[in-house]
């Protein structure tokens, strides 16, 4: 297969794989918001964090991060906290409502992925993982080279 056709076929397959994302019309939380909320949890290891930490991690300006947090707060997905040991700073944490919804979405996504992997069978699943790991390794090496130049 010519390289142009291979590249097109690969892009089509990657685009089609996007269907693994949770359906946004079925949930209160959009995919982008879920990624942001999981990022907040990861940055703080489950502890409340400052908006400046969010801005830095996501490469947002402080006002942009504040705006995103405000919208999530209006929907009850994050909570602002003032800590006793640092009363001047405002901290953010993911709300229990968001955690419940994230767990529901992750459970549904896991069920869907497992159904796909069951359909593929063990041999094809192992090959898929091997190929994906190889691709990630290539992308990691390429990124390292680009950052060094």
Short mmCIF file of N, CA and C in Angstrom, two decimals:
data_model
loop_
_atom_site.label_atom_id
_atom_site.label_comp_id
_atom_site.label_asym_id
_atom_site.label_seq_id
_atom_site.Cartn_x
_atom_site.Cartn_y
_atom_site.Cartn_z
N UNK A 1 0.86 -1.17 0.00
CA UNK A 1 0.00 0.00 0.00
C UNK A 1 0.91 1.24 0.00
N UNK A 2 0.64 2.18 -0.89
CA UNK A 2 1.46 3.41 -0.93
C UNK A 2 1.38 4.17 0.40
N UNK A 3 2.47 4.88 0.71
CA UNK A 3 2.55 5.55 2.02
C UNK A 3 1.43 6.57 2.20
N UNK A 4 1.02 7.24 1.13
CA UNK A 4 -0.07 8.21 1.22
C UNK A 4 -1.37 7.52 1.67
N UNK A 5 -1.64 6.36 1.09
CA UNK A 5 -2.85 5.61 1.44
C UNK A 5 -2.76 5.04 2.87
N UNK A 6 -1.55 4.60 3.26
CA UNK A 6 -1.36 4.09 4.62
C UNK A 6 -1.64 5.18 5.63
N UNK A 7 -1.10 6.37 5.37
CA UNK A 7 -1.29 7.49 6.29
C UNK A 7 -2.77 7.85 6.40
N UNK A 8 -3.45 7.89 5.26
CA UNK A 8 -4.88 8.21 5.26
C UNK A 8 -5.67 7.16 6.04
N UNK A 9 -5.38 5.89 5.79
CA UNK A 9 -6.07 4.79 6.47
C UNK A 9 -5.83 4.87 7.98
N UNK A 10 -4.60 5.14 8.38
CA UNK A 10 -4.27 5.26 9.80
C UNK A 10 -5.06 6.40 10.44
N UNK A 11 -5.08 7.56 9.78
CA UNK A 11 -5.82 8.71 10.32
C UNK A 11 -7.31 8.38 10.44
N UNK A 12 -7.86 7.69 9.45
CA UNK A 12 -9.27 7.29 9.50
C UNK A 12 -9.54 6.38 10.70
N UNK A 13 -8.64 5.42 10.91
CA UNK A 13 -8.81 4.48 12.03
C UNK A 13 -8.71 5.22 13.37
N UNK A 14 -7.77 6.14 13.49
CA UNK A 14 -7.64 6.90 14.73
C UNK A 14 -8.87 7.77 14.95
N UNK A 15 -9.39 8.35 13.87
CA UNK A 15 -10.59 9.16 13.99
C UNK A 15 -11.77 8.29 14.45
N UNK A 16 -11.88 7.12 13.87
CA UNK A 16 -12.98 6.23 14.24
C UNK A 16 -12.84 5.75 15.69
N UNK A 17 -11.61 5.61 16.18
CA UNK A 17 -11.39 5.17 17.55
C UNK A 17 -11.88 6.21 18.56
N UNK A 18 -12.06 7.44 18.11
CA UNK A 18 -12.58 8.48 18.99
C UNK A 18 -13.98 8.14 19.49
N UNK A 19 -14.63 7.20 18.84
CA UNK A 19 -15.98 6.80 19.27
C UNK A 19 -15.95 6.09 20.62
N UNK A 20 -14.76 5.77 21.11
CA UNK A 20 -14.66 5.17 22.44
C UNK A 20 -14.92 6.18 23.54
N UNK A 21 -14.84 7.47 23.20
CA UNK A 21 -15.12 8.50 24.20
C UNK A 21 -16.54 8.31 24.71
N UNK A 22 -16.79 8.72 25.95
CA UNK A 22 -18.17 8.63 26.44
C UNK A 22 -19.08 9.54 25.64
N UNK A 23 -20.30 9.11 25.44
CA UNK A 23 -21.26 9.93 24.70
C UNK A 23 -21.69 11.08 25.60
N UNK A 24 -21.43 12.29 25.14
CA UNK A 24 -21.69 13.46 25.97
C UNK A 24 -23.17 13.72 26.18
N UNK A 25 -24.01 13.20 25.30
CA UNK A 25 -25.44 13.42 25.48
C UNK A 25 -26.02 12.49 26.55
N UNK A 26 -25.22 11.55 27.04
CA UNK A 26 -25.68 10.60 28.05
C UNK A 26 -25.22 10.96 29.45
N UNK A 27 -24.41 12.00 29.59
CA UNK A 27 -23.81 12.31 30.88
C UNK A 27 -23.87 13.81 31.16
N UNK A 28 -23.76 14.12 32.44
CA UNK A 28 -23.71 15.52 32.88
C UNK A 28 -22.35 16.16 32.57
N UNK A 29 -21.32 15.33 32.48
CA UNK A 29 -19.96 15.83 32.31
C UNK A 29 -19.49 15.59 30.88
N UNK A 30 -19.04 16.63 30.23
CA UNK A 30 -18.48 16.50 28.89
C UNK A 30 -17.10 15.88 28.99
N UNK A 31 -16.64 15.29 27.89
CA UNK A 31 -15.33 14.63 27.86
C UNK A 31 -14.22 15.59 28.28
N UNK A 32 -14.25 16.79 27.73
CA UNK A 32 -13.23 17.80 28.04
C UNK A 32 -13.23 18.12 29.54
N UNK A 33 -14.41 18.26 30.12
CA UNK A 33 -14.52 18.55 31.55
C UNK A 33 -14.00 17.38 32.38
N UNK A 34 -14.31 16.17 31.94
CA UNK A 34 -13.85 14.98 32.66
C UNK A 34 -12.32 14.93 32.66
N UNK A 35 -11.71 15.23 31.54
CA UNK A 35 -10.25 15.25 31.46
C UNK A 35 -9.69 16.31 32.41
N UNK A 36 -10.33 17.47 32.45
CA UNK A 36 -9.90 18.56 33.32
C UNK A 36 -10.03 18.16 34.79
N UNK A 37 -11.17 17.57 35.15
CA UNK A 37 -11.40 17.14 36.53
C UNK A 37 -10.40 16.07 36.95
N UNK A 38 -10.15 15.10 36.07
CA UNK A 38 -9.16 14.08 36.38
C UNK A 38 -7.77 14.69 36.52
N UNK A 39 -7.49 15.72 35.71
CA UNK A 39 -6.22 16.43 35.82
C UNK A 39 -6.07 17.11 37.17
N UNK A 40 -7.14 17.73 37.65
CA UNK A 40 -7.12 18.38 38.97
C UNK A 40 -6.82 17.34 40.05
N UNK A 41 -7.49 16.20 39.96
CA UNK A 41 -7.27 15.14 40.96
C UNK A 41 -5.83 14.63 40.91
N UNK A 42 -5.31 14.50 39.70
CA UNK A 42 -3.95 13.97 39.54
C UNK A 42 -2.90 14.97 40.04
N UNK A 43 -3.06 16.24 39.71
CA UNK A 43 -2.10 17.26 40.13
C UNK A 43 -1.98 17.28 41.65
N UNK A 44 -3.10 17.24 42.32
CA UNK A 44 -3.11 17.36 43.78
C UNK A 44 -3.09 16.04 44.52
N UNK A 45 -2.96 14.94 43.78
CA UNK A 45 -3.02 13.61 44.41
C UNK A 45 -4.25 13.49 45.31
N UNK A 46 -5.37 14.01 44.83
CA UNK A 46 -6.61 13.93 45.59
C UNK A 46 -6.81 15.05 46.60
N UNK A 47 -5.81 15.90 46.77
CA UNK A 47 -5.89 17.02 47.71
C UNK A 47 -6.30 18.29 46.96
N UNK A 48 -6.90 19.26 47.65
CA UNK A 48 -7.23 20.54 47.01
C UNK A 48 -5.97 21.24 46.48
N UNK A 49 -6.12 21.95 45.36
CA UNK A 49 -4.99 22.65 44.75
C UNK A 49 -5.36 24.09 44.42
N UNK A 50 -4.35 24.91 44.23
CA UNK A 50 -4.57 26.31 43.88
C UNK A 50 -4.85 26.43 42.38
N UNK A 51 -5.58 27.48 42.02
CA UNK A 51 -5.87 27.73 40.61
C UNK A 51 -4.57 27.95 39.84
N UNK A 52 -3.58 28.56 40.47
CA UNK A 52 -2.29 28.77 39.78
C UNK A 52 -1.65 27.45 39.38
N UNK A 53 -1.83 26.40 40.19
CA UNK A 53 -1.31 25.08 39.83
C UNK A 53 -2.05 24.52 38.62
N UNK A 54 -3.35 24.75 38.59
CA UNK A 54 -4.16 24.30 37.45
C UNK A 54 -3.70 25.01 36.19
N UNK A 55 -3.54 26.33 36.28
CA UNK A 55 -3.13 27.13 35.12
C UNK A 55 -1.78 26.64 34.60
N UNK A 56 -0.85 26.40 35.50
CA UNK A 56 0.49 25.97 35.09
C UNK A 56 0.44 24.60 34.41
N UNK A 57 -0.26 23.66 35.00
CA UNK A 57 -0.31 22.30 34.46
C UNK A 57 -0.97 22.24 33.09
N UNK A 58 -2.06 22.99 32.93
CA UNK A 58 -2.81 22.95 31.67
C UNK A 58 -2.35 24.02 30.68
N UNK A 59 -1.35 24.80 31.09
CA UNK A 59 -0.79 25.87 30.25
C UNK A 59 -1.86 26.89 29.87
N UNK A 60 -2.66 27.26 30.88
CA UNK A 60 -3.67 28.30 30.73
C UNK A 60 -3.13 29.56 31.40
N UNK A 61 -3.69 30.68 31.02
CA UNK A 61 -3.43 31.88 31.81
C UNK A 61 -4.25 31.74 33.10
N UNK A 62 -3.87 32.48 34.13
CA UNK A 62 -4.62 32.42 35.40
C UNK A 62 -6.08 32.82 35.20
N UNK A 63 -6.37 33.90 34.42
CA UNK A 63 -7.78 34.24 34.20
C UNK A 63 -8.56 33.14 33.46
N UNK A 64 -7.91 32.48 32.50
CA UNK A 64 -8.59 31.40 31.76
C UNK A 64 -8.88 30.23 32.69
N UNK A 65 -7.92 29.87 33.53
CA UNK A 65 -8.13 28.78 34.49
C UNK A 65 -9.25 29.13 35.46
N UNK A 66 -9.27 30.38 35.90
CA UNK A 66 -10.32 30.84 36.82
C UNK A 66 -11.69 30.72 36.17
N UNK A 67 -11.77 31.07 34.89
CA UNK A 67 -13.04 31.00 34.17
C UNK A 67 -13.52 29.55 34.05
N UNK A 68 -12.62 28.64 33.71
CA UNK A 68 -13.00 27.22 33.60
C UNK A 68 -13.47 26.70 34.96
N UNK A 69 -12.72 27.03 36.00
CA UNK A 69 -13.08 26.58 37.36
C UNK A 69 -14.43 27.16 37.76
N UNK A 70 -14.67 28.42 37.44
CA UNK A 70 -15.95 29.06 37.79
C UNK A 70 -17.12 28.32 37.13
N UNK A 71 -16.96 27.97 35.85
CA UNK A 71 -18.03 27.25 35.14
C UNK A 71 -18.27 25.87 35.74
N UNK A 72 -17.18 25.19 36.11
CA UNK A 72 -17.33 23.88 36.75
C UNK A 72 -17.98 24.02 38.13
N UNK A 73 -17.63 25.08 38.83
CA UNK A 73 -18.21 25.33 40.15
C UNK A 73 -19.72 25.60 40.03
N UNK A 74 -20.12 26.36 39.02
CA UNK A 74 -21.55 26.65 38.81
C UNK A 74 -22.34 25.37 38.58
N UNK A 75 -21.71 24.37 37.99
CA UNK A 75 -22.37 23.10 37.72
C UNK A 75 -22.22 22.11 38.88
N UNK A 76 -21.56 22.55 39.94
CA UNK A 76 -21.40 21.69 41.12
C UNK A 76 -20.32 20.63 40.98
N UNK A 77 -19.40 20.81 40.02
CA UNK A 77 -18.38 19.79 39.77
C UNK A 77 -17.08 20.03 40.53
N UNK A 78 -16.84 21.27 40.95
CA UNK A 78 -15.69 21.57 41.81
C UNK A 78 -16.17 22.45 42.96
N UNK A 79 -15.36 22.47 44.00
CA UNK A 79 -15.66 23.29 45.17
C UNK A 79 -14.45 24.13 45.51
N UNK A 80 -14.71 25.36 45.94
CA UNK A 80 -13.64 26.24 46.42
C UNK A 80 -13.50 26.02 47.92
N UNK A 81 -12.26 26.00 48.36
CA UNK A 81 -11.97 25.76 49.77
C UNK A 81 -10.95 26.79 50.24
N UNK A 82 -11.18 27.30 51.43
CA UNK A 82 -10.17 28.15 52.08
C UNK A 82 -9.64 27.33 53.25
N UNK A 83 -8.33 27.07 53.19
CA UNK A 83 -7.72 26.22 54.22
C UNK A 83 -7.32 27.06 55.43
N UNK A 84 -7.39 26.45 56.59
CA UNK A 84 -7.02 27.14 57.84
C UNK A 84 -5.55 27.54 57.85
N UNK A 85 -4.71 26.73 57.21
CA UNK A 85 -3.27 27.02 57.22
C UNK A 85 -2.85 28.02 56.14
N UNK A 86 -3.79 28.39 55.25
CA UNK A 86 -3.47 29.34 54.17
C UNK A 86 -4.75 30.08 53.80
N UNK A 87 -5.16 31.00 54.64
CA UNK A 87 -6.45 31.67 54.48
C UNK A 87 -6.49 32.65 53.31
N UNK A 88 -5.32 33.05 52.79
CA UNK A 88 -5.30 34.02 51.69
C UNK A 88 -5.54 33.37 50.33
N UNK A 89 -5.25 32.09 50.21
CA UNK A 89 -5.37 31.40 48.93
C UNK A 89 -6.68 30.62 48.85
N UNK A 90 -7.18 30.52 47.64
CA UNK A 90 -8.37 29.71 47.38
C UNK A 90 -7.91 28.41 46.74
N UNK A 91 -8.39 27.32 47.27
CA UNK A 91 -8.05 26.00 46.76
C UNK A 91 -9.28 25.41 46.08
N UNK A 92 -9.03 24.49 45.16
CA UNK A 92 -10.09 23.85 44.39
C UNK A 92 -10.00 22.35 44.61
N UNK A 93 -11.16 21.73 44.74
CA UNK A 93 -11.19 20.26 44.77
C UNK A 93 -12.39 19.78 43.97
N UNK A 94 -12.27 18.59 43.45
CA UNK A 94 -13.35 17.97 42.69
C UNK A 94 -14.45 17.59 43.67
N UNK A 95 -15.69 17.90 43.33
CA UNK A 95 -16.82 17.64 44.23
C UNK A 95 -17.19 16.16 44.24
N UNK A 96 -17.93 15.77 45.26
CA UNK A 96 -18.39 14.39 45.34
C UNK A 96 -19.34 14.08 44.19
N UNK A 97 -20.16 15.05 43.79
CA UNK A 97 -21.05 14.87 42.64
C UNK A 97 -20.24 14.51 41.39
N UNK A 98 -19.16 15.24 41.15
CA UNK A 98 -18.31 14.97 39.99
C UNK A 98 -17.66 13.59 40.11
N UNK A 99 -17.18 13.25 41.30
CA UNK A 99 -16.55 11.94 41.50
C UNK A 99 -17.53 10.80 41.21
N UNK A 100 -18.77 10.95 41.63
CA UNK A 100 -19.79 9.93 41.37
C UNK A 100 -20.02 9.80 39.87
N UNK A 101 -20.18 10.93 39.20
CA UNK A 101 -20.43 10.91 37.75
C UNK A 101 -19.23 10.34 36.99
N UNK A 102 -18.02 10.72 37.40
CA UNK A 102 -16.81 10.19 36.75
C UNK A 102 -16.75 8.67 36.90
N UNK A 103 -17.05 8.17 38.09
CA UNK A 103 -17.03 6.72 38.30
C UNK A 103 -18.06 6.02 37.40
N UNK A 104 -19.25 6.62 37.25
CA UNK A 104 -20.27 6.03 36.37
C UNK A 104 -19.77 5.99 34.93
N UNK A 105 -19.20 7.10 34.47
CA UNK A 105 -18.70 7.17 33.09
C UNK A 105 -17.58 6.17 32.88
N UNK A 106 -16.64 6.10 33.82
CA UNK A 106 -15.52 5.16 33.69
C UNK A 106 -16.01 3.72 33.68
N UNK A 107 -17.01 3.40 34.48
CA UNK A 107 -17.57 2.05 34.50
C UNK A 107 -18.18 1.72 33.14
N UNK A 108 -18.95 2.65 32.59
CA UNK A 108 -19.57 2.43 31.28
C UNK A 108 -18.51 2.30 30.19
N UNK A 109 -17.47 3.14 30.25
CA UNK A 109 -16.40 3.05 29.24
C UNK A 109 -15.66 1.72 29.36
N UNK A 110 -15.38 1.29 30.59
CA UNK A 110 -14.69 0.00 30.78
C UNK A 110 -15.53 -1.15 30.25
N UNK A 111 -16.83 -1.10 30.47
CA UNK A 111 -17.71 -2.15 29.95
C UNK A 111 -17.67 -2.17 28.42
N UNK A 112 -17.67 -0.99 27.84
CA UNK A 112 -17.65 -0.90 26.37
C UNK A 112 -16.32 -1.40 25.81
N UNK A 113 -15.22 -0.98 26.41
CA UNK A 113 -13.90 -1.43 25.95
C UNK A 113 -13.76 -2.93 26.13
N UNK A 114 -14.20 -3.45 27.27
CA UNK A 114 -14.11 -4.90 27.49
C UNK A 114 -14.95 -5.67 26.48
N UNK A 115 -16.10 -5.14 26.10
CA UNK A 115 -16.92 -5.80 25.07
C UNK A 115 -16.16 -5.83 23.74
N UNK A 116 -15.49 -4.74 23.40
CA UNK A 116 -14.71 -4.70 22.16
C UNK A 116 -13.56 -5.71 22.23
N UNK A 117 -12.85 -5.73 23.37
CA UNK A 117 -11.72 -6.65 23.51
C UNK A 117 -12.18 -8.11 23.51
N UNK A 118 -13.35 -8.39 24.10
CA UNK A 118 -13.91 -9.73 24.03
C UNK A 118 -14.22 -10.10 22.59
N UNK A 119 -14.76 -9.15 21.83
CA UNK A 119 -15.07 -9.37 20.42
C UNK A 119 -13.79 -9.68 19.64
N UNK A 120 -12.71 -8.96 19.94
CA UNK A 120 -11.44 -9.19 19.24
C UNK A 120 -10.83 -10.54 19.59
N UNK A 121 -11.01 -10.97 20.82
CA UNK A 121 -10.39 -12.21 21.28
C UNK A 121 -8.99 -11.94 21.83
N UNK A 122 -8.47 -12.94 22.52
CA UNK A 122 -7.18 -12.76 23.21
C UNK A 122 -6.03 -12.48 22.25
N UNK A 123 -5.96 -13.23 21.16
CA UNK A 123 -4.82 -13.07 20.24
C UNK A 123 -4.80 -11.68 19.60
N UNK A 124 -5.93 -11.24 19.07
CA UNK A 124 -5.98 -9.91 18.45
C UNK A 124 -5.78 -8.81 19.49
N UNK A 125 -6.31 -9.01 20.70
CA UNK A 125 -6.12 -8.02 21.76
C UNK A 125 -4.65 -7.88 22.11
N UNK A 126 -3.96 -9.02 22.24
CA UNK A 126 -2.52 -8.98 22.54
C UNK A 126 -1.76 -8.27 21.43
N UNK A 127 -2.12 -8.54 20.18
CA UNK A 127 -1.46 -7.86 19.05
C UNK A 127 -1.75 -6.37 19.07
N UNK A 128 -2.99 -6.01 19.36
CA UNK A 128 -3.36 -4.60 19.43
C UNK A 128 -2.53 -3.89 20.49
N UNK A 129 -2.42 -4.48 21.67
CA UNK A 129 -1.63 -3.87 22.74
C UNK A 129 -0.16 -3.76 22.35
N UNK A 130 0.37 -4.81 21.73
CA UNK A 130 1.77 -4.79 21.33
C UNK A 130 2.02 -3.66 20.33
N UNK A 131 1.15 -3.51 19.36
CA UNK A 131 1.30 -2.47 18.34
C UNK A 131 1.14 -1.09 18.96
N UNK A 132 0.15 -0.93 19.83
CA UNK A 132 -0.06 0.38 20.47
C UNK A 132 1.13 0.76 21.35
N UNK A 133 1.67 -0.20 22.09
CA UNK A 133 2.85 0.07 22.92
C UNK A 133 4.04 0.47 22.06
N UNK A 134 4.19 -0.18 20.93
CA UNK A 134 5.27 0.15 20.00
C UNK A 134 5.09 1.57 19.45
N UNK A 135 3.86 1.92 19.14
CA UNK A 135 3.57 3.25 18.62
C UNK A 135 3.84 4.32 19.68
N UNK A 136 3.43 4.07 20.91
CA UNK A 136 3.67 5.02 22.00
C UNK A 136 5.17 5.19 22.23
N UNK A 137 5.92 4.09 22.17
CA UNK A 137 7.38 4.16 22.33
C UNK A 137 7.98 5.05 21.25
N UNK A 138 7.55 4.87 20.01
CA UNK A 138 8.04 5.71 18.91
C UNK A 138 7.72 7.18 19.17
N UNK A 139 6.48 7.46 19.56
CA UNK A 139 6.08 8.84 19.81
C UNK A 139 6.86 9.46 20.96
N UNK A 140 7.11 8.68 22.01
CA UNK A 140 7.92 9.17 23.13
C UNK A 140 9.33 9.52 22.68
N UNK A 141 9.94 8.64 21.89
CA UNK A 141 11.30 8.89 21.40
C UNK A 141 11.34 10.10 20.48
N UNK A 142 10.34 10.21 19.62
CA UNK A 142 10.26 11.35 18.71
C UNK A 142 10.13 12.66 19.50
N UNK A 143 9.31 12.63 20.54
CA UNK A 143 9.12 13.83 21.36
C UNK A 143 10.41 14.23 22.07
N UNK A 144 11.14 13.25 22.57
CA UNK A 144 12.43 13.53 23.22
C UNK A 144 13.39 14.19 22.24
N UNK A 145 13.45 13.67 21.02
CA UNK A 145 14.34 14.24 20.01
C UNK A 145 13.94 15.67 19.66
N UNK A 146 12.66 15.91 19.53
CA UNK A 146 12.18 17.26 19.20
C UNK A 146 12.49 18.25 20.29
N UNK A 147 12.35 17.83 21.54
CA UNK A 147 12.60 18.73 22.67
C UNK A 147 14.07 19.05 22.84
N UNK A 148 14.93 18.18 22.33
CA UNK A 148 16.37 18.40 22.48
C UNK A 148 16.92 19.34 21.42
N UNK A 149 16.22 19.51 20.34
CA UNK A 149 16.73 20.34 19.23
C UNK A 149 16.49 21.79 19.46
#
